PDB file of C-alpha atoms and ligand atoms in Angstrom:
ATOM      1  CA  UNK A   1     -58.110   5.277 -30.374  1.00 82.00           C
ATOM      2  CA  UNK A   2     -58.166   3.151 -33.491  1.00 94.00           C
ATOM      3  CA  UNK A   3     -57.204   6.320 -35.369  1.00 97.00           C
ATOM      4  CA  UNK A   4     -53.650   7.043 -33.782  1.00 98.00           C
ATOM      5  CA  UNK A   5     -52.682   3.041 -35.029  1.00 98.00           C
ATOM      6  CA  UNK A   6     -49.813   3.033 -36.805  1.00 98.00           C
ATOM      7  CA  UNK A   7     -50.351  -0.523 -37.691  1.00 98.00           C
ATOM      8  CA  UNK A   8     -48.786  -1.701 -41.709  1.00 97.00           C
ATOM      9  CA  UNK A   9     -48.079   2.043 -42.030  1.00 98.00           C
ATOM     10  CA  UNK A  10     -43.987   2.523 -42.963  1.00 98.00           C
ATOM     11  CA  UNK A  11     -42.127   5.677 -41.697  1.00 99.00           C
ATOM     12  CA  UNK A  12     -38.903   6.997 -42.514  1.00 98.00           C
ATOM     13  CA  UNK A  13     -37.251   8.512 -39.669  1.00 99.00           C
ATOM     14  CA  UNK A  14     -33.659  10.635 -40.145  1.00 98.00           C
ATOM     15  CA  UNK A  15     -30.856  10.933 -37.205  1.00 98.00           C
ATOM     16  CA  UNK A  16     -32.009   7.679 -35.495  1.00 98.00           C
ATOM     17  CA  UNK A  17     -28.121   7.049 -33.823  1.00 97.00           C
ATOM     18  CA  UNK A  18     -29.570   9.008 -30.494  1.00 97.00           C
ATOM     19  CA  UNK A  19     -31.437  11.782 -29.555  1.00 98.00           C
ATOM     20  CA  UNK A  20     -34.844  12.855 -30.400  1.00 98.00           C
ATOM     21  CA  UNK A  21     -34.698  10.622 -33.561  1.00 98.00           C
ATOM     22  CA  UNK A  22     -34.202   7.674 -31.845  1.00 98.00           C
ATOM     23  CA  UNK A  23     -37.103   8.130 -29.241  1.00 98.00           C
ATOM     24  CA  UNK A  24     -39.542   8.749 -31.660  1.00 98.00           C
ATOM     25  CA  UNK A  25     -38.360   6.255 -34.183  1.00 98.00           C
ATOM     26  CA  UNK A  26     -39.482   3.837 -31.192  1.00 98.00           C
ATOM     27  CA  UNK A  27     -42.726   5.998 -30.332  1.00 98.00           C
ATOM     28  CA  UNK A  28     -43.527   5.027 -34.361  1.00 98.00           C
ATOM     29  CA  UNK A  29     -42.945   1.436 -33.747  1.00 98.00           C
ATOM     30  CA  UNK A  30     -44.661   1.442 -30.558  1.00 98.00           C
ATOM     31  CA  UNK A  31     -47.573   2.549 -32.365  1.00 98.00           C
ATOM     32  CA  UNK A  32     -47.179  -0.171 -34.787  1.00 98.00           C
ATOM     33  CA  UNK A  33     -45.508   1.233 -37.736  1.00 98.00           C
ATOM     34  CA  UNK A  34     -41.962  -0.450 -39.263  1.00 98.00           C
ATOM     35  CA  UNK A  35     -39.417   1.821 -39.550  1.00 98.00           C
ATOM     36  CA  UNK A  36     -36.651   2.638 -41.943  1.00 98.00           C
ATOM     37  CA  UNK A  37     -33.712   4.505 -39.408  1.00 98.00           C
ATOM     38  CA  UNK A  38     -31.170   6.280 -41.447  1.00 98.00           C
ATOM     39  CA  UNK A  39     -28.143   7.963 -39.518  1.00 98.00           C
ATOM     40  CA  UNK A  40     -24.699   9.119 -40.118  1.00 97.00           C
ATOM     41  CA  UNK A  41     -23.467   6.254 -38.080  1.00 97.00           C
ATOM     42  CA  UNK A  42     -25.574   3.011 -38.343  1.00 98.00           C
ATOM     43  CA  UNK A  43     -28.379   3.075 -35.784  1.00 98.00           C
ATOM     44  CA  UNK A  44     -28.223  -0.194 -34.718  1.00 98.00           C
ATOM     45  CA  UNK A  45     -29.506   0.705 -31.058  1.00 98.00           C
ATOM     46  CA  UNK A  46     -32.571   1.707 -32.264  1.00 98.00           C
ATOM     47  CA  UNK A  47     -33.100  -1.009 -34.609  1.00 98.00           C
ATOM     48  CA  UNK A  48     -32.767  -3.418 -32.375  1.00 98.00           C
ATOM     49  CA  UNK A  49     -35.085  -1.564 -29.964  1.00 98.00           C
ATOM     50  CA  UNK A  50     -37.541  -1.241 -32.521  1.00 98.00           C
ATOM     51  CA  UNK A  51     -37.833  -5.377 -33.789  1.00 98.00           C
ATOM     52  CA  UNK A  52     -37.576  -6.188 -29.795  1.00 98.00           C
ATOM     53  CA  UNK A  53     -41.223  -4.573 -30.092  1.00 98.00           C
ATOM     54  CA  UNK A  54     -41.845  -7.342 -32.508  1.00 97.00           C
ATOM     55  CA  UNK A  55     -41.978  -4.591 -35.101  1.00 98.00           C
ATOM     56  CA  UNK A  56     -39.817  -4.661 -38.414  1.00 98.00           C
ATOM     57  CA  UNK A  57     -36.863  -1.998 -38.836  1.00 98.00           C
ATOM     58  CA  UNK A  58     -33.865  -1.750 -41.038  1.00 98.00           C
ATOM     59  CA  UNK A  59     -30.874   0.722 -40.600  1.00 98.00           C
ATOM     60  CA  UNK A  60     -29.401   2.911 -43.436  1.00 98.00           C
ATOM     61  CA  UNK A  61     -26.029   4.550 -42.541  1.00 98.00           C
ATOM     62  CA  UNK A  62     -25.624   8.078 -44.643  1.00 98.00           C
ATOM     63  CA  UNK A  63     -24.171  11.424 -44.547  1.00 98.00           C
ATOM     64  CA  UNK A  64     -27.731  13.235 -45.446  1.00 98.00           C
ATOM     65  CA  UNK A  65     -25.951  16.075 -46.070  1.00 98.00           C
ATOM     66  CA  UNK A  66     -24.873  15.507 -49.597  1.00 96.00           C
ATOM     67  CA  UNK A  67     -27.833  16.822 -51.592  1.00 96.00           C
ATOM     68  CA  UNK A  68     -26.866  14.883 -54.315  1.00 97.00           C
ATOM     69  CA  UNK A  69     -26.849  11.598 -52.907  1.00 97.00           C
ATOM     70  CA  UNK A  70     -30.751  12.076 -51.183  1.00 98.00           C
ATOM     71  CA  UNK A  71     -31.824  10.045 -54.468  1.00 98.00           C
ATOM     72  CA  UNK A  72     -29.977   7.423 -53.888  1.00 98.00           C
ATOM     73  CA  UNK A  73     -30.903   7.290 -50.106  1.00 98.00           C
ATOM     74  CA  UNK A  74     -34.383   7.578 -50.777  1.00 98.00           C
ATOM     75  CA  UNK A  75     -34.803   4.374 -53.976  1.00 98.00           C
ATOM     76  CA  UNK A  76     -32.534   2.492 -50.714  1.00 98.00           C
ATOM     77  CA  UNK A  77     -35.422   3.545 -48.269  1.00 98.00           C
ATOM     78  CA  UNK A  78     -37.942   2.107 -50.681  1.00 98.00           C
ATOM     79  CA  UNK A  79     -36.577  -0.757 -50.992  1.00 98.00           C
ATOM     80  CA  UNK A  80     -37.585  -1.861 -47.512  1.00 97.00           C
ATOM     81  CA  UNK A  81     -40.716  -2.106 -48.609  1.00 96.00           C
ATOM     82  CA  UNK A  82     -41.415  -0.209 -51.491  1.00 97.00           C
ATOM     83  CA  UNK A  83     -43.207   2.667 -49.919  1.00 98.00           C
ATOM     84  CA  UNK A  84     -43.207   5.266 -47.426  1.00 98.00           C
ATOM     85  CA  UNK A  85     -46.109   6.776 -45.454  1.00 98.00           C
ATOM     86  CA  UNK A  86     -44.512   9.118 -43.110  1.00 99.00           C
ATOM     87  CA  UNK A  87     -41.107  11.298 -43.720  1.00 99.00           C
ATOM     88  CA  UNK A  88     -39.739  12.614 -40.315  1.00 99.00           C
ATOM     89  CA  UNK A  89     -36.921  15.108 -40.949  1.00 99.00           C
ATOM     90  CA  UNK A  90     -35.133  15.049 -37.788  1.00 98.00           C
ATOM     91  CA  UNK A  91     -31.522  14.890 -38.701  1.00 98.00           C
ATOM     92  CA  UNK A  92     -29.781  18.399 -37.795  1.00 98.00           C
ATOM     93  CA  UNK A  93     -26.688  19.807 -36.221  1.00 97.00           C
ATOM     94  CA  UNK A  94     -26.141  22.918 -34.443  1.00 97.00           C
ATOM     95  CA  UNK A  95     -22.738  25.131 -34.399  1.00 97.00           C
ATOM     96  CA  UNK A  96     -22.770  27.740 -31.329  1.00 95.00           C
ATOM     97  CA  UNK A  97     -20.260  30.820 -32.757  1.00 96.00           C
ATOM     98  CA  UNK A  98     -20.912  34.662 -32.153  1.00 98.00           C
ATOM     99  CA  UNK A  99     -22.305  35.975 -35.111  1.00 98.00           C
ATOM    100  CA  UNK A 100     -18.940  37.752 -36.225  1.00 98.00           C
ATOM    101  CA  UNK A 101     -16.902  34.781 -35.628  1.00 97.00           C
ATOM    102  CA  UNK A 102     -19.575  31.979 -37.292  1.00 96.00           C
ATOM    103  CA  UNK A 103     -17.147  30.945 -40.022  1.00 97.00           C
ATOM    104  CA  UNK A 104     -18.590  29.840 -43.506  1.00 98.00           C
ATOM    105  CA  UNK A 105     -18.224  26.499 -42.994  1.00 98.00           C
ATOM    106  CA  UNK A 106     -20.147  26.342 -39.839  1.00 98.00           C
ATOM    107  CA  UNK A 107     -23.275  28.067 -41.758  1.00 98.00           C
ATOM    108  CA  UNK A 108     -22.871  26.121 -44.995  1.00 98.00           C
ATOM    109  CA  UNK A 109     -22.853  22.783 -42.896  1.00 98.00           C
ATOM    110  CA  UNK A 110     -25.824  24.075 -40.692  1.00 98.00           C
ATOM    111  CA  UNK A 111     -27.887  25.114 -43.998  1.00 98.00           C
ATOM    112  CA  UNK A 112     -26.812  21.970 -45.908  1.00 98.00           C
ATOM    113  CA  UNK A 113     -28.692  19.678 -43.659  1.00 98.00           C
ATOM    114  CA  UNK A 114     -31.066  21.706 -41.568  1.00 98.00           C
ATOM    115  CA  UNK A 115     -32.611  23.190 -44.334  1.00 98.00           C
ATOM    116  CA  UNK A 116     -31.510  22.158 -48.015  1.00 98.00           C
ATOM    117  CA  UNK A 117     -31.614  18.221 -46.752  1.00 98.00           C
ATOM    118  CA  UNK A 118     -35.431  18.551 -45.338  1.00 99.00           C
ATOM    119  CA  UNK A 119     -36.563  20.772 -48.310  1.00 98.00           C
ATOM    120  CA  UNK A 120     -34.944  17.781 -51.174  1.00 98.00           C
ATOM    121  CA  UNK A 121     -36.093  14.896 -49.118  1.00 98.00           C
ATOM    122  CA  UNK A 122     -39.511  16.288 -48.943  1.00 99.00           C
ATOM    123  CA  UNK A 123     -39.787  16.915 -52.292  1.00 98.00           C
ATOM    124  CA  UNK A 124     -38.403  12.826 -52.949  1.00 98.00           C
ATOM    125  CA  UNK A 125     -41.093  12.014 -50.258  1.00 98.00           C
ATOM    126  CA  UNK A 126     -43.977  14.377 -51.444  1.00 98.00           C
ATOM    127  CA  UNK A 127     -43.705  13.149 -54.957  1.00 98.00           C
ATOM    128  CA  UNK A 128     -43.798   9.396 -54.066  1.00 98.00           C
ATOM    129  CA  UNK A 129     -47.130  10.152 -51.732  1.00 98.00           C
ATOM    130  CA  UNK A 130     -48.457  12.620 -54.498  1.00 98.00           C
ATOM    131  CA  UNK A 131     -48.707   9.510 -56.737  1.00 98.00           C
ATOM    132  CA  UNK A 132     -50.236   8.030 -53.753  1.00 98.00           C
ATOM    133  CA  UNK A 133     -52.736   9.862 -52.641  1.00 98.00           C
ATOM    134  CA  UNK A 134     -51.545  10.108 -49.129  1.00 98.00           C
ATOM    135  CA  UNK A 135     -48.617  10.732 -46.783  1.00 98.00           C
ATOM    136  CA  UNK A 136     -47.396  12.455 -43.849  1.00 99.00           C
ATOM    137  CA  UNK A 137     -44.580  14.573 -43.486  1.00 99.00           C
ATOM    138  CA  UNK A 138     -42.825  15.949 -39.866  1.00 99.00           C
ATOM    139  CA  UNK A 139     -40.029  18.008 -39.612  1.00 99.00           C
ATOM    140  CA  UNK A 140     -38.639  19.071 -36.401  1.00 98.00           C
ATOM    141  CA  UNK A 141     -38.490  23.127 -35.978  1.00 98.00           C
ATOM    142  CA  UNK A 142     -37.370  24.246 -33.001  1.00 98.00           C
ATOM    143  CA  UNK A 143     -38.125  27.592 -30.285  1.00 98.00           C
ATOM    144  CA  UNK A 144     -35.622  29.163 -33.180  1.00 98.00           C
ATOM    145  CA  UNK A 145     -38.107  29.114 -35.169  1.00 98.00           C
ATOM    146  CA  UNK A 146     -39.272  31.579 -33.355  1.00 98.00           C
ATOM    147  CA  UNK A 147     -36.799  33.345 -31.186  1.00 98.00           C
ATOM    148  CA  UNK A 148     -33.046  34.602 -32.366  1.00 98.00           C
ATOM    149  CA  UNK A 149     -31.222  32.667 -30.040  1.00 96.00           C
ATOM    150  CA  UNK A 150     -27.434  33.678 -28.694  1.00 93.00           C
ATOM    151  CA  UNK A 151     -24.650  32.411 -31.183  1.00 96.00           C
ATOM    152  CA  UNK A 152     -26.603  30.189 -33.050  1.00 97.00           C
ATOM    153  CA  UNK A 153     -27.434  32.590 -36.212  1.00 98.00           C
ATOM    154  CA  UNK A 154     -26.869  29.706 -39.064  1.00 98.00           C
ATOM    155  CA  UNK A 155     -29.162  28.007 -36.713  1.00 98.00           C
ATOM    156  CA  UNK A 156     -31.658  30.474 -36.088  1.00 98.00           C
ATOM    157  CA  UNK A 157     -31.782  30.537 -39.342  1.00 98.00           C
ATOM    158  CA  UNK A 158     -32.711  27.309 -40.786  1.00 99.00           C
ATOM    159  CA  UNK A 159     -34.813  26.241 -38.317  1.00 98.00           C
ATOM    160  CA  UNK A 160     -37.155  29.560 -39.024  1.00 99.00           C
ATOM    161  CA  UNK A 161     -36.327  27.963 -42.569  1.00 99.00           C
ATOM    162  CA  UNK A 162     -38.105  24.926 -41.414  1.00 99.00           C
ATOM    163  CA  UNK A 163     -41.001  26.799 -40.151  1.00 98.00           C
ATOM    164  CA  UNK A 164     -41.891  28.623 -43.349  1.00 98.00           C
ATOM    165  CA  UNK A 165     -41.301  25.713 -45.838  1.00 99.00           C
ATOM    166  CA  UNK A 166     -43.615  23.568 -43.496  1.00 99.00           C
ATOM    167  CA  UNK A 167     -46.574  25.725 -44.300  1.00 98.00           C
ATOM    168  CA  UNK A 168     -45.659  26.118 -48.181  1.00 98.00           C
ATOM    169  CA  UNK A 169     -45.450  22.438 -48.410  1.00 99.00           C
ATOM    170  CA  UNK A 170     -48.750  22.350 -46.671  1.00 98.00           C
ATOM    171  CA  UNK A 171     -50.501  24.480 -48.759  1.00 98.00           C
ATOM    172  CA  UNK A 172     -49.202  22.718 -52.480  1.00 98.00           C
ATOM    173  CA  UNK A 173     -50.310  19.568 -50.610  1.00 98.00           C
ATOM    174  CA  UNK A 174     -52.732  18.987 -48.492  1.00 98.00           C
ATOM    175  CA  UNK A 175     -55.423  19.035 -51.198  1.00 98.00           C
ATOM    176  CA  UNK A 176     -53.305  16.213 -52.517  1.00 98.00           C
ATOM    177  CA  UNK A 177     -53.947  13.924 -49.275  1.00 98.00           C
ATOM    178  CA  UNK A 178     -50.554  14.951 -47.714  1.00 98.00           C
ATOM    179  CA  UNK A 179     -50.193  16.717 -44.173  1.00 98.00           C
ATOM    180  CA  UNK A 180     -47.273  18.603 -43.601  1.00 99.00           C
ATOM    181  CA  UNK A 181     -46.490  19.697 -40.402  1.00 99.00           C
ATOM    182  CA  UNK A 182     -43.944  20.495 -37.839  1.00 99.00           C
ATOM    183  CA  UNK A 183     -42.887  19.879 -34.115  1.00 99.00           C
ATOM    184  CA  UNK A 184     -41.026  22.264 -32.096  1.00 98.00           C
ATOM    185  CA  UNK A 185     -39.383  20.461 -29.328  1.00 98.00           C
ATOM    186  CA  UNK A 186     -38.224  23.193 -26.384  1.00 98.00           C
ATOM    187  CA  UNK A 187     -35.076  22.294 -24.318  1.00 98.00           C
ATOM    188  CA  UNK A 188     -34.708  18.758 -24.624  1.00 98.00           C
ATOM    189  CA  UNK A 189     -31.547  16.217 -22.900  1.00 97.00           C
ATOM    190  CA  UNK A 190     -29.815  15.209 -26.039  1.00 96.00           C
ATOM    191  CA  UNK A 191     -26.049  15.981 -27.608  1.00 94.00           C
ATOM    192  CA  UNK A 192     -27.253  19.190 -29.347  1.00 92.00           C
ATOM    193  CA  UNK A 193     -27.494  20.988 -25.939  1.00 94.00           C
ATOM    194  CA  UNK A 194     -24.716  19.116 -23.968  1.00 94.00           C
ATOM    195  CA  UNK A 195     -22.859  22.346 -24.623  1.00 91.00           C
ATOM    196  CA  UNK A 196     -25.448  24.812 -22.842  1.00 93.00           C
ATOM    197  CA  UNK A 197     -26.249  22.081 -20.080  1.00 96.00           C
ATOM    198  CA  UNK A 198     -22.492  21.840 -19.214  1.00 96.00           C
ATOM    199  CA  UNK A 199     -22.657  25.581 -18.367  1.00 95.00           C
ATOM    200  CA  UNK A 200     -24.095  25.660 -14.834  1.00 96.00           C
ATOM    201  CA  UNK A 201     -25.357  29.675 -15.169  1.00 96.00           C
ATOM    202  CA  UNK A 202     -26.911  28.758 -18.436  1.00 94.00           C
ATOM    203  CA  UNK A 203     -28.668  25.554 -17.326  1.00 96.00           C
ATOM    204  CA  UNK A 204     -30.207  27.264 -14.069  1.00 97.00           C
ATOM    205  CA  UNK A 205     -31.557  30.379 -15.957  1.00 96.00           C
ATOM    206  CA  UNK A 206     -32.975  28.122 -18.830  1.00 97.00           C
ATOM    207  CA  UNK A 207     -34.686  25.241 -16.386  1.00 98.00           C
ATOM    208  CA  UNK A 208     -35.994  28.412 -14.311  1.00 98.00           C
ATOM    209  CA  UNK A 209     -37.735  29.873 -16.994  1.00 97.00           C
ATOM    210  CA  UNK A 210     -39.269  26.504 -18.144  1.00 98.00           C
ATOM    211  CA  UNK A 211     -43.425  26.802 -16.610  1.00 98.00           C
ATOM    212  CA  UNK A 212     -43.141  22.907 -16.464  1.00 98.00           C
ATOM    213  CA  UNK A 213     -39.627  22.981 -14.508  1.00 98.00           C
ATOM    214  CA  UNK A 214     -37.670  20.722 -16.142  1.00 98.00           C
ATOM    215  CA  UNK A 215     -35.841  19.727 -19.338  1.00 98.00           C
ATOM    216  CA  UNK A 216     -37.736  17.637 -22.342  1.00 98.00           C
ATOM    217  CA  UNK A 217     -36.565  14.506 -22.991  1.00 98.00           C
ATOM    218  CA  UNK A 218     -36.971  11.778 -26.340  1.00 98.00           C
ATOM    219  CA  UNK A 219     -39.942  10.155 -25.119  1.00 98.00           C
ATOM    220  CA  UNK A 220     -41.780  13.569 -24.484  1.00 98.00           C
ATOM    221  CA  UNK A 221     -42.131  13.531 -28.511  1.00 98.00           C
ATOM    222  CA  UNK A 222     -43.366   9.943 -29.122  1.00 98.00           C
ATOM    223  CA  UNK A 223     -47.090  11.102 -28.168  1.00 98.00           C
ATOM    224  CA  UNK A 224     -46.792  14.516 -30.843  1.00 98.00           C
ATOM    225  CA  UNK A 225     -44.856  12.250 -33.619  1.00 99.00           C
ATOM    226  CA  UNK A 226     -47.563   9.453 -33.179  1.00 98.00           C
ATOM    227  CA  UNK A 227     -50.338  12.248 -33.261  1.00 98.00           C
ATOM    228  CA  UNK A 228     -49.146  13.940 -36.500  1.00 99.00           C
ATOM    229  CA  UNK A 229     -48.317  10.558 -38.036  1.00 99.00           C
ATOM    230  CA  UNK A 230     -51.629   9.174 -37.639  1.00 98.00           C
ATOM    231  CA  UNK A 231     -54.497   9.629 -39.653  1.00 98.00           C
ATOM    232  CA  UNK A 232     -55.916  11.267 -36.054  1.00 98.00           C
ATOM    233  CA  UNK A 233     -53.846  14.488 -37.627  1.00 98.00           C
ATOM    234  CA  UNK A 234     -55.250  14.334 -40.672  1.00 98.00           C
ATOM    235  CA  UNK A 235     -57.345  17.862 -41.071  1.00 98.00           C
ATOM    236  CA  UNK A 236     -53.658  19.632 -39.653  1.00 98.00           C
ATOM    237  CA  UNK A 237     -51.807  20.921 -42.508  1.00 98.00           C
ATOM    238  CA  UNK A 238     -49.030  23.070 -41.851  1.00 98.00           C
ATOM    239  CA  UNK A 239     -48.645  23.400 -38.260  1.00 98.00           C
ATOM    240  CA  UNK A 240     -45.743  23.427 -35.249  1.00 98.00           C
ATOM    241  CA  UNK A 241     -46.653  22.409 -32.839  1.00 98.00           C
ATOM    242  CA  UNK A 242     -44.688  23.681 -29.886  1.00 98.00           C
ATOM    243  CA  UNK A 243     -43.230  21.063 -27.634  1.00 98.00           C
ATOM    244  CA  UNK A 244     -41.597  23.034 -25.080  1.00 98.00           C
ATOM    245  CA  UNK A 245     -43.177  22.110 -21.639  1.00 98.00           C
ATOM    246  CA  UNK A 246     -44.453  25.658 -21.580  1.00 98.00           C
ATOM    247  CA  UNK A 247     -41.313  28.004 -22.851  1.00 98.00           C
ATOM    248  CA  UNK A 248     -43.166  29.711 -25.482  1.00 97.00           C
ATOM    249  CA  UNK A 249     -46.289  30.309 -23.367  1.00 97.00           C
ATOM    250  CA  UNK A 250     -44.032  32.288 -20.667  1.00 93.00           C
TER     251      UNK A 250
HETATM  252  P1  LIG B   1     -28.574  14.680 -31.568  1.00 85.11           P
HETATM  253  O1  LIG B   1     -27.265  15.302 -31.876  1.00 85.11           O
HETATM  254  O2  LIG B   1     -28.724  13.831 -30.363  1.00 85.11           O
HETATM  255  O3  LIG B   1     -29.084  13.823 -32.812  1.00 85.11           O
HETATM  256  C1  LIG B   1     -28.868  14.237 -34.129  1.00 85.11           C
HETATM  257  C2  LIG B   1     -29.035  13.042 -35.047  1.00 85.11           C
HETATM  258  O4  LIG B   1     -28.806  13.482 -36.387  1.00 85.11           O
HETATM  259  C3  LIG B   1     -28.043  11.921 -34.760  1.00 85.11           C
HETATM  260  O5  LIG B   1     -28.718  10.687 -34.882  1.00 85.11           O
HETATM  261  C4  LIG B   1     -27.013  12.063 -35.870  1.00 85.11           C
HETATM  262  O6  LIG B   1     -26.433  10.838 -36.270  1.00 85.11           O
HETATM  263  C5  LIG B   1     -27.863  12.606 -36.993  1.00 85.11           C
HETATM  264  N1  LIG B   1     -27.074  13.338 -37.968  1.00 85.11           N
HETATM  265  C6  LIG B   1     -26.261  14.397 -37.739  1.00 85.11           C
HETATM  266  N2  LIG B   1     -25.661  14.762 -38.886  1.00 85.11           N
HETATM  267  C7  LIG B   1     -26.109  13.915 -39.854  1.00 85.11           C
HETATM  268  C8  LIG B   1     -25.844  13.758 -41.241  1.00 85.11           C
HETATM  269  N3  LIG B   1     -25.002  14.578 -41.887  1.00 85.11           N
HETATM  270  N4  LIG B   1     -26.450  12.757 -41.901  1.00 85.11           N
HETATM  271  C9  LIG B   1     -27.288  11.908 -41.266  1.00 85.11           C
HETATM  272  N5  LIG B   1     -27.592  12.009 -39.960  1.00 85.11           N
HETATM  273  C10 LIG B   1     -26.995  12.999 -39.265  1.00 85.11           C
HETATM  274  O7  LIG B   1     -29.588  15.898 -31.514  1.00 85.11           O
HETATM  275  P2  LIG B   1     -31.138  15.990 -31.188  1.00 85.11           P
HETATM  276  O8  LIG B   1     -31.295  16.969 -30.117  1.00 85.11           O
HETATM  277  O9  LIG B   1     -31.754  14.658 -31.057  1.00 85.11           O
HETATM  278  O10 LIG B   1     -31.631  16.707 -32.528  1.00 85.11           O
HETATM  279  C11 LIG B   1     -32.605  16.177 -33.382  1.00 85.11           C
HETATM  280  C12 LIG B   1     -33.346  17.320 -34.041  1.00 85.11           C
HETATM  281  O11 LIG B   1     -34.060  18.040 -33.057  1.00 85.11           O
HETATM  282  C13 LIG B   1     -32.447  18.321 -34.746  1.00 85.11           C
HETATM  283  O12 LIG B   1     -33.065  18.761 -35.948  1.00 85.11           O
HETATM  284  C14 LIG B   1     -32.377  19.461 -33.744  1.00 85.11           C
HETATM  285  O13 LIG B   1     -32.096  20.680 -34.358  1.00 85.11           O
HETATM  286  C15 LIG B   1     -33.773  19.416 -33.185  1.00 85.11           C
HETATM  287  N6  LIG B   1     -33.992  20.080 -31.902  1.00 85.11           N
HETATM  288  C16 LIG B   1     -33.327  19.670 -30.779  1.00 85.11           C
HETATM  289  C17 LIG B   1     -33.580  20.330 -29.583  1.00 85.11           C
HETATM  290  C18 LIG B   1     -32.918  19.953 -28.287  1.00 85.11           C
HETATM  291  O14 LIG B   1     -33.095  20.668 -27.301  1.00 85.11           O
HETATM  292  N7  LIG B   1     -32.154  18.879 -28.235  1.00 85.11           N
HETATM  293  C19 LIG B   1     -34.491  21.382 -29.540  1.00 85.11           C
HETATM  294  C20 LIG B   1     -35.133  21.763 -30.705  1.00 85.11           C
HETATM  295  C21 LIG B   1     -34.879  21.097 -31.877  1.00 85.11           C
END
């Protein structure tokens, strides 16, 4: 098991307030790696989590949708300890308008940090563990990554985005002793789907059409984060890997 340890490794983990973020910012630390949490609002839930499992963790509070100010967030990052071994790119928002009614700002915002944020902090990351020799990067895809969704298209979208600039990452840099790979998580109980769970029809039909028979939750992608974080993962280069308690396989 030694080779899923996580032990002295450091991991930068985005959208840490809640969510999926938060519950794999914990699997990290659980596997022994400190953890650098940056949110839009300061995540101190999770840090505190995260040094009650004697583990080190310090919060960073920024709006990583402002491409120009991922420099700055990044050298801040560093500072923690001076490097970074694994870049998870969870941060991402969803905005659920028809198609002819999905007004610019809705797609701009969508793009800006689904895609443009995980493409310009994986470049800060990759050139850091370039110099290094080694690194991991995860970003989190989604089953719109593979299917079109219903009035999600900005959505759709970027997370197909995701998909495709996970494998061209992979291939510039996995002979450089960086994986690059993706998770896909399936219907998972966080804020992002409080809007489809609050409508009863929607919930039934989705939950009846999942093979395991019930929603995903934050701790269902500690064991996949930990996996691809781990040197365990470390002849997978651009993958996504489906989390989904069965969805796609239906
Ligand atoms: P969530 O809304 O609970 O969490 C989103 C996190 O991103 C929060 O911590 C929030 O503070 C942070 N965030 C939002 N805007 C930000 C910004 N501008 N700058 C910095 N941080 C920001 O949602 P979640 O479900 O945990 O989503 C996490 C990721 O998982 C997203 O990329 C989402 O698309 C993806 N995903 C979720 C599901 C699901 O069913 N919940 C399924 C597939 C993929």
């Amino acid at each position: 098991m030694n080779s899923f340890d996580l032990s002295g490794k450091v991991a930068l983990v985005t959208g840490t307030s809640g969510g999926l973020g938060q519950g794999m910012a914990i699997g990290l630390a659980e596997a022994g790696a400190d953890i650098i949490a940056v949110s839009h609002s300061m995540p101190t839930e999770t840090v505190q989590a995260i040094e009650q499992l004697g583990r080190k963790a310090v919060g960073i509070q920024a709006d990583l949708s402002k491409e120009e100010e991922l420099p700055s967030i990044f050298e801040q990052a560093l500072q923690f300890r001076g490097r970074i071994d694994v870049l998870v790119n969870n941060a991402g928002i969803i905005r659920r308008t028809p198609a002819a009614d999905h007004g610019a700002s809705d797609w701009h915002d969508v793009i800006d940090l689904n895609l443009n944020t995980v493409f310009f902090l994986s470049q800060l990351a990759g050139r850091h563990m370039i110099e290094r020799g080694s690194g991991k990067i995860i970003s989190i895809a989604s089953m719109l990554s593979y299917q079109g969704g219903i009035n999600v298209p900005g959505y759709t979208a970027s997370k197909h985005a995701v998909a495709g600039l996970t494998k061209a990452l992979a291939n510039e840099w996995a002979g450089k002793g960086i994986q690059v790979n993706a998770i896909a998580p399936g219907y998972m109980v966080t804020s992002n789907t409080q809007q489809i769970r609050d409508d009863e029809n929607r919930y039934k039909d989705i939950t009846a059409r999942i093979p395991a028979g019930r929603w995903g939750t934050p701790e269902d992608l500690k064991g996949p984060v930990v996996f691809l974080a781990s040197s365990a993962s470390d002849y997978l280069n651009g993958h996504v890997l489906n989390v989904d308690g069965g969805w796609l396989a239906r």
